[in-house]
Coordinates of C-alpha atoms in Angstrom, one line a residue:
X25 CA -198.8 202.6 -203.9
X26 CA -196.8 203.3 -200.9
X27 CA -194.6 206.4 -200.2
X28 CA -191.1 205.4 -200.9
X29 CA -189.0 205.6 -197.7
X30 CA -185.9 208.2 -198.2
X31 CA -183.8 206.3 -195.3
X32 CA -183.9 203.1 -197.3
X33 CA -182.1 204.4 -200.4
X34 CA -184.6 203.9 -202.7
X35 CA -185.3 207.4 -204.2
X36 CA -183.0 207.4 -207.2
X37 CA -182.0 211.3 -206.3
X38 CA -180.8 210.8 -203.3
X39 CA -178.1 207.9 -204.7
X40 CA -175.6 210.7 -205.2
X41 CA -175.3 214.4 -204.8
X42 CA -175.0 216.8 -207.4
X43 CA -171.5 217.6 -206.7
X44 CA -170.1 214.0 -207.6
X45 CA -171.5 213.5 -211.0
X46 CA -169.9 214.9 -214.4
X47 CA -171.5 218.0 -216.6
X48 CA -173.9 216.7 -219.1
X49 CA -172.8 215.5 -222.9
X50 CA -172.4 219.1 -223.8
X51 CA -169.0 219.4 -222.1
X52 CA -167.5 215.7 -223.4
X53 CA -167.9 216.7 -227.2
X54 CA -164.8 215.2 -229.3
X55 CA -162.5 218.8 -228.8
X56 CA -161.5 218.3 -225.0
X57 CA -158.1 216.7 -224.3
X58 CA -155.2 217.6 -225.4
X59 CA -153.9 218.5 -228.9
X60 CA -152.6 216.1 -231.4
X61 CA -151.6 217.0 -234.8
X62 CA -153.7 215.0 -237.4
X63 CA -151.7 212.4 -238.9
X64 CA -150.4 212.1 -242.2
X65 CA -152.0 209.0 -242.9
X66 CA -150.2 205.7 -244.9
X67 CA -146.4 205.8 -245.3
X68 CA -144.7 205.4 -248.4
X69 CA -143.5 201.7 -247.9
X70 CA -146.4 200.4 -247.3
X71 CA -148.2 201.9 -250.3
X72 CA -145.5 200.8 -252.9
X73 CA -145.7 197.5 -251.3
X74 CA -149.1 197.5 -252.3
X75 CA -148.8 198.7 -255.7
X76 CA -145.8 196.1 -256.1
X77 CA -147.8 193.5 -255.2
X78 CA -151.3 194.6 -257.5
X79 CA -149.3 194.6 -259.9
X80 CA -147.2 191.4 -260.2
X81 CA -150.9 190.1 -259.5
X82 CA -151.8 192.1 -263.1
X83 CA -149.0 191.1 -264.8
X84 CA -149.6 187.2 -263.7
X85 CA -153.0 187.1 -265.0
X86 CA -152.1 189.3 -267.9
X87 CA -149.7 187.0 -268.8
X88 CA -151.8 183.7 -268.1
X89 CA -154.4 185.0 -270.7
X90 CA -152.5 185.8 -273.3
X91 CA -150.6 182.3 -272.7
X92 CA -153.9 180.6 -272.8
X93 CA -155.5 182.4 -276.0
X94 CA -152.1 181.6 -278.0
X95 CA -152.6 178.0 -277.1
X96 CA -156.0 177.8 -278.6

């Protein structure tokens, strides 16, 4: 195997100094950047309009089956 030649570029640790690359994963954990208040999740609208429209979906079917069983 031949020695590789460090003018040609072709040792991987001399493709960038140490002073141009990042820290390690240990600094870039998920509590750097700046600080936002957790939010508080779904509104009210569009929860009610969910539970309006579960349960005109109930009520249809509710009402279908007890259509179809007096018809029997």
């Amino acid at each position: 195997m031949p020695a590789p030649n460090p003018i040609s570029g072709s040792d991987p640790r001399r493709w960038v100094t140490p002073g141009e690359t990042p820290p390690g994963e240990s600094s870039t954990g998920s509590e750097t950047g700046p600080y936002r208040p957790l939010s508080r999740g779904w509104g009210t609208a569009p929860l009610v309009l969910i539970w309006l429209v579960a349960l005109v979906f109930a009520l249809f079917f509710l009402a279908y089956a007890i259509i179809l069983n007096l018809n029997v």
